[in-house]
Every structure is written in structure tokens, then in C-alpha cells.
mmCIF file of C-alpha atoms in Angstrom:
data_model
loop_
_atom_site.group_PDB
_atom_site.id
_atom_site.type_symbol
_atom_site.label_atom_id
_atom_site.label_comp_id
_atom_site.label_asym_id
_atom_site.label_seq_id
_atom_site.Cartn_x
_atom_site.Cartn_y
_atom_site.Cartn_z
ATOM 1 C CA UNK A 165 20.199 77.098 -15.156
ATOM 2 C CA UNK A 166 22.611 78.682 -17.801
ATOM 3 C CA UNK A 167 23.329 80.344 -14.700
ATOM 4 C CA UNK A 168 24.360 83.672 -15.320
ATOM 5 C CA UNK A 169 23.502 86.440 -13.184
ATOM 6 C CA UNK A 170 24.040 89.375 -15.436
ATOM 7 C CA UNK A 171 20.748 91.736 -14.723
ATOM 8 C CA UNK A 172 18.843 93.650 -16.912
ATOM 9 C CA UNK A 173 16.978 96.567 -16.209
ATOM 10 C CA UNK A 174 12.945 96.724 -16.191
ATOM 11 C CA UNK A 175 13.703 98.932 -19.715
ATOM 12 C CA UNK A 176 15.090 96.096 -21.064
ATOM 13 C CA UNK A 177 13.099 93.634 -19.860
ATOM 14 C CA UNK A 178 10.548 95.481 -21.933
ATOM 15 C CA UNK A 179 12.111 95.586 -24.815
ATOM 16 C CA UNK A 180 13.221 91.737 -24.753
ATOM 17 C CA UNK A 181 9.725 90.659 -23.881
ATOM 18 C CA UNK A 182 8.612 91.925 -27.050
ATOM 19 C CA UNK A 183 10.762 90.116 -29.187
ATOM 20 C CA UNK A 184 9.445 86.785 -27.516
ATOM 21 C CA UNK A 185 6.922 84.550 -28.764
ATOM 22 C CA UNK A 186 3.650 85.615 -27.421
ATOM 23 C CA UNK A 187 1.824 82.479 -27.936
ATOM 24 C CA UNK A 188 2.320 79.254 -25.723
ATOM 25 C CA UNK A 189 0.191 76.560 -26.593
ATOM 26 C CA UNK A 190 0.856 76.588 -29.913
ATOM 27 C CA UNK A 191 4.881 75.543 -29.574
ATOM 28 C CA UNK A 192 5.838 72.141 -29.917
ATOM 29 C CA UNK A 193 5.682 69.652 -27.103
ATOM 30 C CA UNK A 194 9.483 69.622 -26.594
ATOM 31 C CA UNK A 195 10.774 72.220 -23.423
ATOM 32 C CA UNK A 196 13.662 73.778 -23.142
ATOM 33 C CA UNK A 197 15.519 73.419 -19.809
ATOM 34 C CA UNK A 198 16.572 76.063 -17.504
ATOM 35 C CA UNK A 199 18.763 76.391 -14.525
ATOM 36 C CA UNK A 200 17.172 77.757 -11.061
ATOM 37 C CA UNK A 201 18.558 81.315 -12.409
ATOM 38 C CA UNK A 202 16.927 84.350 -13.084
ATOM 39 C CA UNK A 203 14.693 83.723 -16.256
ATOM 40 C CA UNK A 204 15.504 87.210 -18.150
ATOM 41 C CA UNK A 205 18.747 87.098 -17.422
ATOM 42 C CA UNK A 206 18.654 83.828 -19.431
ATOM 43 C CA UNK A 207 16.585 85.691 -22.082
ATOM 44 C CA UNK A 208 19.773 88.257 -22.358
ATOM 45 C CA UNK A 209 22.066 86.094 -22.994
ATOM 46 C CA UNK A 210 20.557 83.655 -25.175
ATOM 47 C CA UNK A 211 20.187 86.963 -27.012
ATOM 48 C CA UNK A 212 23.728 87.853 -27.146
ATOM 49 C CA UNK A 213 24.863 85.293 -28.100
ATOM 50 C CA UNK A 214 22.471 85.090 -31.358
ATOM 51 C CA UNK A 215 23.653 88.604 -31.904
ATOM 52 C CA UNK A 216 27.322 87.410 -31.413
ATOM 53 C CA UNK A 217 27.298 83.885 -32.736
ATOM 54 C CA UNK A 218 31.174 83.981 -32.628
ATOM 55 C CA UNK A 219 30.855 84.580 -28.578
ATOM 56 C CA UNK A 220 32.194 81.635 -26.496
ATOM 57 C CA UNK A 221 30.150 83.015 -23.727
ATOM 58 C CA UNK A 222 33.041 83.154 -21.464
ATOM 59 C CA UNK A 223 32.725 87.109 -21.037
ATOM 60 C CA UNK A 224 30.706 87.575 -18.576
ATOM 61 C CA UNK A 225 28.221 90.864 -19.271
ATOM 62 C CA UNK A 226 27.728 93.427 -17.071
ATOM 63 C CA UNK A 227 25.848 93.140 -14.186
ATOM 64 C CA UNK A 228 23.372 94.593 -12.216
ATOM 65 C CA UNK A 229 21.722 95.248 -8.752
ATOM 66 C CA UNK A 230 18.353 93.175 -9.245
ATOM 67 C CA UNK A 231 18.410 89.708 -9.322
ATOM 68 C CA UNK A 232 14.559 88.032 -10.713
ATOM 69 C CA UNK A 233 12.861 85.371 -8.883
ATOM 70 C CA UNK A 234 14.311 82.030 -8.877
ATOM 71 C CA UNK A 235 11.919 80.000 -11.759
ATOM 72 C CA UNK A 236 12.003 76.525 -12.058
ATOM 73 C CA UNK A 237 15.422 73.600 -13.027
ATOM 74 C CA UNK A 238 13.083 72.945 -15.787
ATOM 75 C CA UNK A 239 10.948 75.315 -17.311
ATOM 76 C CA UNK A 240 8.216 74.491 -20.722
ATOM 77 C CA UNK A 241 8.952 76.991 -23.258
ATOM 78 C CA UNK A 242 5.431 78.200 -23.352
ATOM 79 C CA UNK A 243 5.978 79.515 -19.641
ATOM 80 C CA UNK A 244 9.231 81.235 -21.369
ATOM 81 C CA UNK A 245 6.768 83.795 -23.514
ATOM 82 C CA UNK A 246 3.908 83.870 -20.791
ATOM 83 C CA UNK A 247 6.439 84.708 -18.004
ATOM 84 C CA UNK A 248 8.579 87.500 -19.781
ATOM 85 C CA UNK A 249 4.918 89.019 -21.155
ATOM 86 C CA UNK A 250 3.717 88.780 -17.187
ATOM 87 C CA UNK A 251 7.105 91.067 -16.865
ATOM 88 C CA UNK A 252 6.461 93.450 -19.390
ATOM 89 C CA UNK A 253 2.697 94.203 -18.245
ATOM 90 C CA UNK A 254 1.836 92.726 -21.615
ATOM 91 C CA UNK A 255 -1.939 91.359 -21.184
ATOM 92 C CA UNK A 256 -3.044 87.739 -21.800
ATOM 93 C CA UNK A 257 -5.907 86.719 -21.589
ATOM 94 C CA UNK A 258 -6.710 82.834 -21.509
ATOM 95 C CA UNK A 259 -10.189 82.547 -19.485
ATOM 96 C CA UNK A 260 -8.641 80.204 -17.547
ATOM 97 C CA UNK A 261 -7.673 81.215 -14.506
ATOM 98 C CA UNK A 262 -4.408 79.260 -14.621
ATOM 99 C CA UNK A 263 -2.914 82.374 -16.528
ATOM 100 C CA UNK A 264 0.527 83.391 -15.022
ATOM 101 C CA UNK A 265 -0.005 87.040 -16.577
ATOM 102 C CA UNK A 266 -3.079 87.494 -13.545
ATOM 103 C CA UNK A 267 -1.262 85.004 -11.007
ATOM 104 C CA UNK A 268 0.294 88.116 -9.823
ATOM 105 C CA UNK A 269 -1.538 89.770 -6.838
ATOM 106 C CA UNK A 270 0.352 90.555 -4.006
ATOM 107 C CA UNK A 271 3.147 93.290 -2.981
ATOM 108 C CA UNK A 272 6.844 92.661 -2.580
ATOM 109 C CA UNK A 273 7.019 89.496 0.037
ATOM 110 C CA UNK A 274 9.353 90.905 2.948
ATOM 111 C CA UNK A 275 11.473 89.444 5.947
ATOM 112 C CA UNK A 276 13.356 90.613 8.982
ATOM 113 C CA UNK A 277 17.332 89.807 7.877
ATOM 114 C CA UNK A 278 18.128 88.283 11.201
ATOM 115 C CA UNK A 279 21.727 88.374 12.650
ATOM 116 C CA UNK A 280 24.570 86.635 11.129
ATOM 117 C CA UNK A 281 27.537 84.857 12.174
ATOM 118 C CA UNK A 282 30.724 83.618 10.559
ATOM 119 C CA UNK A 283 31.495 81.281 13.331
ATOM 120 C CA UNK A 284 30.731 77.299 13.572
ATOM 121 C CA UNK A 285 29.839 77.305 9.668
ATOM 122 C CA UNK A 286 31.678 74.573 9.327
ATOM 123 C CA UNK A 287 30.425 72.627 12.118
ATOM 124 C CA UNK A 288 26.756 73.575 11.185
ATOM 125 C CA UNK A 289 27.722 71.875 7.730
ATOM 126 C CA UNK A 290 29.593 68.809 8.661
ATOM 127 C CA UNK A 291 26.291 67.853 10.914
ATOM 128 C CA UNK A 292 23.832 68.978 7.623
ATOM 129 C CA UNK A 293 26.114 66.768 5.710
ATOM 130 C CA UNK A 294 26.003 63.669 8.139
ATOM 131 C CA UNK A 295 22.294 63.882 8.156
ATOM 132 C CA UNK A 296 21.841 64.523 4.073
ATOM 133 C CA UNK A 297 24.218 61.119 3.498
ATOM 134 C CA UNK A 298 22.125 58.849 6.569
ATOM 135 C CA UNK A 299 20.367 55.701 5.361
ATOM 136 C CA UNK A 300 20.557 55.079 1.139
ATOM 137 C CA UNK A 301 18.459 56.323 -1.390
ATOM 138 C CA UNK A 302 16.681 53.813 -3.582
ATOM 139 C CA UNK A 303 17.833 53.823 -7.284
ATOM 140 C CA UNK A 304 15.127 55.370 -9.984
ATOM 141 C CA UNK A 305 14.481 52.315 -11.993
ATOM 142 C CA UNK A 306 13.723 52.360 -15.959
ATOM 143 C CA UNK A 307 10.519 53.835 -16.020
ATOM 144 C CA UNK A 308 10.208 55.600 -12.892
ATOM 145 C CA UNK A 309 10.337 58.953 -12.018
ATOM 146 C CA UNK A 310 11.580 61.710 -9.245
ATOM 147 C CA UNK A 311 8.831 63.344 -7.739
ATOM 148 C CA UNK A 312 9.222 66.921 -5.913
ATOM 149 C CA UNK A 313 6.544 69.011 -4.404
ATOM 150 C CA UNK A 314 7.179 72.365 -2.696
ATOM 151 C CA UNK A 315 5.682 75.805 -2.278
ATOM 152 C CA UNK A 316 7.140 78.813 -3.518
ATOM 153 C CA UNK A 317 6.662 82.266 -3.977
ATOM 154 C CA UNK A 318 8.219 85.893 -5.451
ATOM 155 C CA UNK A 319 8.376 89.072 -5.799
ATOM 156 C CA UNK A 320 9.444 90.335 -9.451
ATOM 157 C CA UNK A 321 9.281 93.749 -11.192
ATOM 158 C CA UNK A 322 6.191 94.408 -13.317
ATOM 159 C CA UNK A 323 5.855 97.336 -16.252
ATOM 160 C CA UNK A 324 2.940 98.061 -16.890
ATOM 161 C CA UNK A 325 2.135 101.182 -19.248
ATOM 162 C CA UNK A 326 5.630 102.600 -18.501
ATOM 163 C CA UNK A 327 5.830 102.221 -14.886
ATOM 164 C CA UNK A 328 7.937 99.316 -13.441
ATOM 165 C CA UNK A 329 6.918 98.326 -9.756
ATOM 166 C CA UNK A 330 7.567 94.988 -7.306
ATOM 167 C CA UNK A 331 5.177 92.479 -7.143
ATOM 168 C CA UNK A 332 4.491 89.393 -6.092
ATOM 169 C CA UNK A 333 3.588 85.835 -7.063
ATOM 170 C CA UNK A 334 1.450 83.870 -3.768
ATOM 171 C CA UNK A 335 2.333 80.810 -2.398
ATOM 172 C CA UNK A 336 1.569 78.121 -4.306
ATOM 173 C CA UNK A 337 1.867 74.163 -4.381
ATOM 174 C CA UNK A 338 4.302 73.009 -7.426
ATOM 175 C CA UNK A 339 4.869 69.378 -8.321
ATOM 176 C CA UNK A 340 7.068 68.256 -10.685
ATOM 177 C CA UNK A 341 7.883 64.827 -12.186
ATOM 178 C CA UNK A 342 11.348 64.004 -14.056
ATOM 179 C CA UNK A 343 12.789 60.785 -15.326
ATOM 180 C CA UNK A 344 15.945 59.354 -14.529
ATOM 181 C CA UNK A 345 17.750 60.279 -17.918
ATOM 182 C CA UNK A 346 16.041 63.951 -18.171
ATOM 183 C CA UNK A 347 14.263 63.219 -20.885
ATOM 184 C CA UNK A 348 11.085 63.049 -19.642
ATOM 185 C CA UNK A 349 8.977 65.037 -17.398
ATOM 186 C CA UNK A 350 5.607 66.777 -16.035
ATOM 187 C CA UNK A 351 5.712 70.394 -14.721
ATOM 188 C CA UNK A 352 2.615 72.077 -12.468
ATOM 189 C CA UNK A 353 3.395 75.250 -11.535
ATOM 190 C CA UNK A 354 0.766 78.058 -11.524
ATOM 191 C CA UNK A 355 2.891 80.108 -11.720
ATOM 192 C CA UNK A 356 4.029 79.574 -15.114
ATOM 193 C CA UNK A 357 1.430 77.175 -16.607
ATOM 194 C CA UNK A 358 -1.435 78.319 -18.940
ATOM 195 C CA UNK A 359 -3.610 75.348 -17.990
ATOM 196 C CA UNK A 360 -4.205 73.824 -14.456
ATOM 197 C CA UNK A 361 -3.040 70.555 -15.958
ATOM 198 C CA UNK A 362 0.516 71.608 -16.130
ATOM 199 C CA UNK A 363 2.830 70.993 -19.033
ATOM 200 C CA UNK A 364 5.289 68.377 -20.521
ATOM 201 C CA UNK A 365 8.772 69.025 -20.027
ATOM 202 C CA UNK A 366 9.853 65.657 -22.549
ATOM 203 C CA UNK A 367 12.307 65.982 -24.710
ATOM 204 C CA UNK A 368 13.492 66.840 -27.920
ATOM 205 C CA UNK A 369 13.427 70.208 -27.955
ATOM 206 C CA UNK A 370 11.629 72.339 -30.383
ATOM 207 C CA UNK A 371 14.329 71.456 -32.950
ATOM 208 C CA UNK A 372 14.332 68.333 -32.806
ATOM 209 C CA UNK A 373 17.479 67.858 -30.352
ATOM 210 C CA UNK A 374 18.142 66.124 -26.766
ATOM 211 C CA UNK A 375 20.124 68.498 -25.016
ATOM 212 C CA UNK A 376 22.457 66.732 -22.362
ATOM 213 C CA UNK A 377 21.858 66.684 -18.598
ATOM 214 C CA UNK A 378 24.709 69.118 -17.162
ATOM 215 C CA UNK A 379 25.558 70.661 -14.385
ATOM 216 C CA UNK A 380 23.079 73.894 -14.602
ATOM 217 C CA UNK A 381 20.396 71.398 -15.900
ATOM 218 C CA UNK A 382 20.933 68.099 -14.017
ATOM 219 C CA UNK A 383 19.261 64.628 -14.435
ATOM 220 C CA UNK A 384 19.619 62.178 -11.615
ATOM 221 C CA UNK A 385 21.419 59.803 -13.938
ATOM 222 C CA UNK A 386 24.244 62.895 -14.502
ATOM 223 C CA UNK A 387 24.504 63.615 -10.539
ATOM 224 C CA UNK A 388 25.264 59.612 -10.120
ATOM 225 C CA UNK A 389 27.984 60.075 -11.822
ATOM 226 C CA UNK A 390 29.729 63.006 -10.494
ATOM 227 C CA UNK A 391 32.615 62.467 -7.954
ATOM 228 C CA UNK A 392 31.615 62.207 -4.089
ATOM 229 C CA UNK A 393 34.821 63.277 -3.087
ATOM 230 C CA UNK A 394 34.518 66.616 -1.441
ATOM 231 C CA UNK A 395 37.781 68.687 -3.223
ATOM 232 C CA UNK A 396 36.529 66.717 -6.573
ATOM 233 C CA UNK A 397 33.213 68.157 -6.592
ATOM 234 C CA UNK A 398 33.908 71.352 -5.859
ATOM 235 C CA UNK A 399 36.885 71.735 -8.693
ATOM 236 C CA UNK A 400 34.555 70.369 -11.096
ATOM 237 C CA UNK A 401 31.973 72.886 -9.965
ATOM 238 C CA UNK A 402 34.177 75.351 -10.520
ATOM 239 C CA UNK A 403 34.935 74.337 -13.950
ATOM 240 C CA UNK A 404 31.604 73.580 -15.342
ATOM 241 C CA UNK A 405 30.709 76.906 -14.222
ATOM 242 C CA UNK A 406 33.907 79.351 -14.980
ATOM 243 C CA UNK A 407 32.042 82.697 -16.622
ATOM 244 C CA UNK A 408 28.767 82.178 -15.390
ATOM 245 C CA UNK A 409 27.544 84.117 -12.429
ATOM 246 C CA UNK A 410 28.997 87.333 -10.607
ATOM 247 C CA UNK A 411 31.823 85.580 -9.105
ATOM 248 C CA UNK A 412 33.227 81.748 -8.954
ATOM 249 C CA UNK A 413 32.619 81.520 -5.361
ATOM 250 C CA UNK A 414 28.961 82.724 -5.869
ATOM 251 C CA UNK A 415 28.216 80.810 -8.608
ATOM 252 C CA UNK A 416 29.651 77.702 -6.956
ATOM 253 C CA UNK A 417 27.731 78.351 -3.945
ATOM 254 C CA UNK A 418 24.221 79.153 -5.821
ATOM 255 C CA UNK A 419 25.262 75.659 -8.138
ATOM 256 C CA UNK A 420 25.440 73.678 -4.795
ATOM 257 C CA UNK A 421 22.157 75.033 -3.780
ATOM 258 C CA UNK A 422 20.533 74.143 -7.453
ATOM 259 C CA UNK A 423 21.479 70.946 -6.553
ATOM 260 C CA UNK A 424 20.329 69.611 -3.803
ATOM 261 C CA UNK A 425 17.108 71.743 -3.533
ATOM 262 C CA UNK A 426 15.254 70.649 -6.967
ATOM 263 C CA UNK A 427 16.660 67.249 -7.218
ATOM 264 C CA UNK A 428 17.133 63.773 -5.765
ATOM 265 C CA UNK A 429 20.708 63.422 -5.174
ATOM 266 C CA UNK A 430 22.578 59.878 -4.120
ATOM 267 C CA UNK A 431 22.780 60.131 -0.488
ATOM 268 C CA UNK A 432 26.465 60.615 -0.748
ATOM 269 C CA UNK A 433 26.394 62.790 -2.969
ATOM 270 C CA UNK A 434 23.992 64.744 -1.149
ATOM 271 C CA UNK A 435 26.540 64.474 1.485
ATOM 272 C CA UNK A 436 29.895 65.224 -0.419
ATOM 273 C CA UNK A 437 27.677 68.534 -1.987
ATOM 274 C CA UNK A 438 27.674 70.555 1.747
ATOM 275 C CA UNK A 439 30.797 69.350 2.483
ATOM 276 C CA UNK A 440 32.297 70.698 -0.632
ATOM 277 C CA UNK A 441 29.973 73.870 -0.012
ATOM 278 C CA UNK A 442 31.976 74.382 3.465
ATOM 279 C CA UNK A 443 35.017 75.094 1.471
ATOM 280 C CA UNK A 444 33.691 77.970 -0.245
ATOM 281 C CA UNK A 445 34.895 81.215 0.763
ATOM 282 C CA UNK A 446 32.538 83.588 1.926
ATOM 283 C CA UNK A 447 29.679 81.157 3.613
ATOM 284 C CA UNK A 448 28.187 82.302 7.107
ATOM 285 C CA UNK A 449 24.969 81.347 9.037
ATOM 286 C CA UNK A 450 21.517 83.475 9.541
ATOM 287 C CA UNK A 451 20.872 82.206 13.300
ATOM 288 C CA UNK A 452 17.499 82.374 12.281
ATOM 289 C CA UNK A 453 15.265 82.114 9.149
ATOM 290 C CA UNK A 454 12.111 80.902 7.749
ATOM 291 C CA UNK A 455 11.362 78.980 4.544
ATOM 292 C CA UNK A 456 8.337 79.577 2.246
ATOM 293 C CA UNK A 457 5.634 77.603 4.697
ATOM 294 C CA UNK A 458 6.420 79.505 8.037
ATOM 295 C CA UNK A 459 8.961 76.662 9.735
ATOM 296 C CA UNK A 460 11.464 78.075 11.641
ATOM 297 C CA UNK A 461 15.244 77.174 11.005
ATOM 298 C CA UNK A 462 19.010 78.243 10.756
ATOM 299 C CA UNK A 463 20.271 78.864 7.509
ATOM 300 C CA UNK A 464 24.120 78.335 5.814
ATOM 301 C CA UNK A 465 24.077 81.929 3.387
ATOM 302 C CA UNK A 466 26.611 83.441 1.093
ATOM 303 C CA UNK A 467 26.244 87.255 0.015
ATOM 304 C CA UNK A 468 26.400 87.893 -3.879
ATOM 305 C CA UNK A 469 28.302 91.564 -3.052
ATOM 306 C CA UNK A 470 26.967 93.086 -7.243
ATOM 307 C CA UNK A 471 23.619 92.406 -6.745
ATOM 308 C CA UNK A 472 23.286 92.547 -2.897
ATOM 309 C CA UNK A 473 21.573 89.806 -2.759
ATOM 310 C CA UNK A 474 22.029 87.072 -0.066
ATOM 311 C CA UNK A 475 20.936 83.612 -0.770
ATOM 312 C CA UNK A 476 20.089 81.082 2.290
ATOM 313 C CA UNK A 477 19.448 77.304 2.328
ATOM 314 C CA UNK A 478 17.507 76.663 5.445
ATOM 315 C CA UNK A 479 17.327 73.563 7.531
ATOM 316 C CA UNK A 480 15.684 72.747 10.819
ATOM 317 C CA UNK A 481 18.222 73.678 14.232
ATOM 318 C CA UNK A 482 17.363 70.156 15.621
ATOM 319 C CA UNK A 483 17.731 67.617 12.819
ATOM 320 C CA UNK A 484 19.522 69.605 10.774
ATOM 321 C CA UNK A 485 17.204 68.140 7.533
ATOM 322 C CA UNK A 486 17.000 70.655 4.796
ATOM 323 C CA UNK A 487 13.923 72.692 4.143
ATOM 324 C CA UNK A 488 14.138 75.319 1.775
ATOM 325 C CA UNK A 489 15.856 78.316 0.183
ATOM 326 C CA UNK A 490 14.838 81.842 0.227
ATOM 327 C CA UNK A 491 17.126 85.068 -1.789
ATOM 328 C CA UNK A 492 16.776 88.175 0.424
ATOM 329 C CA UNK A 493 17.853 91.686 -0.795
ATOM 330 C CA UNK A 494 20.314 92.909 2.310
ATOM 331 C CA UNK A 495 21.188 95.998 0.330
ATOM 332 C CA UNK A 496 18.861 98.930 -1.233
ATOM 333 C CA UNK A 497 19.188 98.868 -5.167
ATOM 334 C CA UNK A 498 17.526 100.912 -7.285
ATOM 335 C CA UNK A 499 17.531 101.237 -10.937
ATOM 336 C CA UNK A 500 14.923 103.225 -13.280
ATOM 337 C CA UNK A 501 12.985 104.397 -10.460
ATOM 338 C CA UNK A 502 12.057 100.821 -8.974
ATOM 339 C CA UNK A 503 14.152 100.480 -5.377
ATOM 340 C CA UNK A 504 14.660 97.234 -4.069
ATOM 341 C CA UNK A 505 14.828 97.594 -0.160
ATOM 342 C CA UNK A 506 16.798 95.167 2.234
ATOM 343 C CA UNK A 507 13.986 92.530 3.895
ATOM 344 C CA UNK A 508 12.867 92.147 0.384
ATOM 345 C CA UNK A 509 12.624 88.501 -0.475
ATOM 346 C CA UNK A 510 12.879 87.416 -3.930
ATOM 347 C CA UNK A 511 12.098 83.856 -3.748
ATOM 348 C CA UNK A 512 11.478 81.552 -1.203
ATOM 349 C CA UNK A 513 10.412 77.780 -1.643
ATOM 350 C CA UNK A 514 9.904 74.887 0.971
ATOM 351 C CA UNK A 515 10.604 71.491 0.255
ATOM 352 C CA UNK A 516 7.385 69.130 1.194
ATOM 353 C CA UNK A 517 7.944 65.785 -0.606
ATOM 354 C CA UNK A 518 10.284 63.802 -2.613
ATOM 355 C CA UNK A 519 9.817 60.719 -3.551
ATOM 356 C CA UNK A 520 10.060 57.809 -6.410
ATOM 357 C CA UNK A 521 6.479 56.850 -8.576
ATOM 358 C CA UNK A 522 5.874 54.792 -11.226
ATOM 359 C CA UNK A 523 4.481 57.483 -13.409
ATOM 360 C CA UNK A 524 4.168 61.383 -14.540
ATOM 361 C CA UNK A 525 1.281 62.735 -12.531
ATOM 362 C CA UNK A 526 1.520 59.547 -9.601
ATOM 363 C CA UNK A 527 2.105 61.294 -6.090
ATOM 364 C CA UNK A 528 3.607 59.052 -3.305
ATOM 365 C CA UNK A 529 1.157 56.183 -1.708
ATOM 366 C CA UNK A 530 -1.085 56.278 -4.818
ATOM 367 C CA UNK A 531 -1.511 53.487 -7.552
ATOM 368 C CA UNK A 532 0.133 53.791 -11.226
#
């Protein structure tokens, strides 16, 4: 994810839409990667950063109230110009019906915030943690690839002639295929794709490069490889993401949940990754909570206090197996006349398979 969660205004999502490619199907097969952070705020500092090529991108710029909805680890490119026109009210107009510019229909999605606690957090993780590292996870063989399906949905701002308001994507079913080493993939989201297909997300890039698998864009060959050593982890986590985010402790906490939400971590990693998250200042538990399909659960949350936005991993009060994340606005924000209330949920997602298959586009129990 780049993760960064400097905001930017609905003005200036405007503005940066514009300067964005406006055609996706035309672009190279090669995808960029993205982090599970907010998409524009990606967009502003990639921009930056051009604009400042001498930047180490250690400052971190100034942030703001609203936080954008969650979009995917890995994201095609083309989805990069249809999503920030679907922001700027630009219209597109594909015939389709797969186009994310009219995918959005619905009002802000809201939610009661449910009461909070600071006590037994670290209980409630130690049992999450005992139940994410039971049994072993087979290895991805050559070949082979991780396949995740969830639902998800989110509210966003929209501008259309002048006039910024929240709306909403629906619910809807995303699947996504990735290969052991990153470099090769299959995206379908509606929510982003321009054709009901779905897109590549293979690699090189459009210049011709393999970016590395790191810890804001993780293959499953790079989390084998990281330490499962509880203290370990979370230093490292620390230091792969020093600048990014609002605070350390958030962006740690938001990194954890990158990670084993959109992925297929070793089971002791998976383990080591909520242990590690218990040591992070700030955590507390929402007694009760739902994920994106309606089931019921308790979730371990940490408050970002600039944006006022609280983000929640939920798991089921009896087995204690994850099931989703949601990011719920507990304070009001408001900024260029579009207010933000709390009960507003940005994104919410619910985890309903992951598996191994022998191929892009193979779901589990069916033949190569």
C-alpha cells in the first residue's frame, strides 16, 4: 500500500484526477501494485514526489480528516484512471456495464459504533492467535496460485459539477488470484474493472520493471520469510514503515491488518502477526461488530486520532476465526462542505474463501 494516510480534500481530488490518464484499456498489460491504503492519497504522493524528485519521502505531508475507501493490495493501473475519474464526477462511458464510473449507486453505508472496551485485549488476541497458527498451511508450489474471494463495499466522496457528496459502492463479490513470487496475478473487482472479465495484475510494470514484494505490497514468498518471532515482527514493521501513515503505532496496526486480511500467511506467521499486534499501544475491542456479509462478531480496533477514523478486524466470539475488516468514522469531519458523520463506514469487506489452485481464474474444487 505505499501506505500513507495523508488526505486530500475533494478540491484536490479534482484537480489530481485531471492530470490522470483517462484511458484504461489502452495501458500496457503490466499493473502497478498498491497497498490496502487510500488510493488518492497514493495519487498525492506519487505526485510529490515527481514534483520533489530530491524528497526521500520520509516527511510525512499534512494530513487530513477523511480517509478514502480501502481499494485493493493490488490494483491494475487502468482501475488507477477509472477510479480517480469515478472521484472527480468525470463521466465514462464504456457500454458495458462493468464501468466503475456508474458502479456507484448507493448513499454513505452506516453502522451503530457499539461499545468499547480496553480490557482482555490481550487475551482476546492470544486466543485469535492460537486459532490463526492451528493445523499448517500447504506451501504454494511453482505454478500455483493464492486464491481470495470476499465482498466488500464503500462509501467515497463524489464531485460532480462542483458539488462533492458521500457515496457508495454495493456489495460486491471480488476474487483475486496471485502467484507465489508476486509476479503474476488476476484481479475481478467491479468495482474497479472496465470489463466483467477482470484484469491482469502480471508483472513488469508499464516500464518495463519488476518491482519487489515488500511489506506494503506483499507476495507470499516475501511473508515466508519474515521473522515469526513476535518482538521481531513488530520492530521490523516499524521500520519498513517509519514516515508512512499518521502515526507509527497506526500505521503498524493498519500494516498488521494488510496482512493477514488480503493474503495467505504461513500459519505461524499468521500467528506471530496478532501476537505482535497485542503489543501495540492503543488497541481495544468493539464487543460487537459486523463484517461486510451481516455475521456477527467481536472486533480487536485501534483509533487513528487525525482522521477519526477507527479501523476493526472482526472475528467470530466463538472460534475466534477471522472474518473481515470494516473503517468506521467515530468522529464528525468535515471539509469543503462534505461532513463525514460518526456510524459512517468507509469500507467493510468479509473474507469468504482462500485457497490454493492450479491456475488464474480456477476457484477451489474445480479442474485446471
Amino acid at each position: 500500500m505505499k501506505a500513507n494516510q495523508s488526505r486530500q480534500s475533494p478540491v484536490e481530488w479534482e484537480e489530481s484526477a485531471s492530470l490522470l490518464p483517462q484511458t484504461g484499456r489502452d495501458l500496457p498489460t503490466g499493473r502497478h501494485q498498491f497497498h490496502r491504503e487510500r488510493l488518492m492519497a497514493h495519487i498525492q504522493q506519487d505526485m510529490q514526489r515527481e514534483e520533489n524528485p530530491a524528497s526521500t519521502g520520509a516527511a510525512r505531508p499534512r494530513a487530513r480528516g477523511f480517509r478514502l475507501p480501502r481499494p485493493a493490495i493490488l490494483l491494475p493501473a487502468s482501475a488507477l484512471a477509472v477510479a480517480g475519474a469515478v472521484v472527480a464526477g468525470t463521466a465514462l462511458n464504456s457500454g458495458t456495464g462493468a464501468n466503475p464510473a456508474e458502479f456507484a449507486t448507493g448513499p454513505a453505508l452506516t453502522t451503530q459504533l457499539g461499545s468499547t472496551t480496553t480490557k482482555g485485549v490481550p487475551q482476546l488476541l492470544d486466543q485469535v492467535s492460537l486459532v490463526a497458527g492451528e493445523g499448517s498451511r500447504p506451501e504454494v508450489k511453482p505454478g500455483q496460485y493464492i486464491y481470495i474471494e470476499s465482498k466488500s463495499a464503500q462509501t467515497f466522496v463524489k464531485t460532480v459539477h462542483g458539488k462533492s457528496s458521500l457515496a457508495s459502492h454495493p456489495l460486491h463479490r471480488r476474487q483475486v488470484w496471485m502467484s507465489a513470487d508476486g509476479t503474476k496475478g488476476w484481479l475481478i473487482d467491479p468495482a474497479v474493472n472496465d470489463s466483467p472479465e477482470g484484469e491482469t495484475l502480471s508483472l513488469p510494470d508499464e516500464k518495463g520493471n519488476t518491482p519487489k514484494a515488500h511489506m506494503g505490497a506483499p507476495s507470499y514468498d516475501f511473508l515466508a520469510a519474515l521473522p515469526t518471532d513476535p518482538d521481531q515482527l513488530l520492530e521490523l514493521i516499524y521500520k519498513k514503515t517509519k514516515g508512512q501513515g499518521n502515526t507509527p503505532d497506526q500505521q503498524a496496526f493498519t500494516t498488521i491488518g494488510d496482512l493477514v486480511s488480503e493474503s495467505l500467511p504461513p500459519a505461524e506467521l499468521n500467528s506471530a502477526l496478532f501476537k505482535a499486534a497485542a503489543k501495540i499501544p492503543g488497541v481495544f475491542v468493539v464487543n460487537d461488530a459486523q463484517d461486510a456479509v451481516g455475521r456477527t462478531g467481536v472486533a480487536v480496533a485501534r483509533l487513528d486520532e487525525t482522521s477519526g477514523a477507527r479501523e476493526e478486524w472482526i472475528f467470530d466470539k466463538k472460534t475466534h476465526v477471522f472474518l473481515g475488516a470494516r473503517i468506521v468514522q467515530v468522529k464528525q469531519v468535515s471539509e469543503y462542505g462534505v461532513v463525514m458523520k460518526p456510524g459512517t463506514v468507509q469500507y467493510t469487506d468479509a473474507i469468504i474463501n482462500r485457497a490454493i489452485v492450479d491456475g488464474i481464474k480456477q476457484t477451489p474444487g474445480q479442474g485446471a
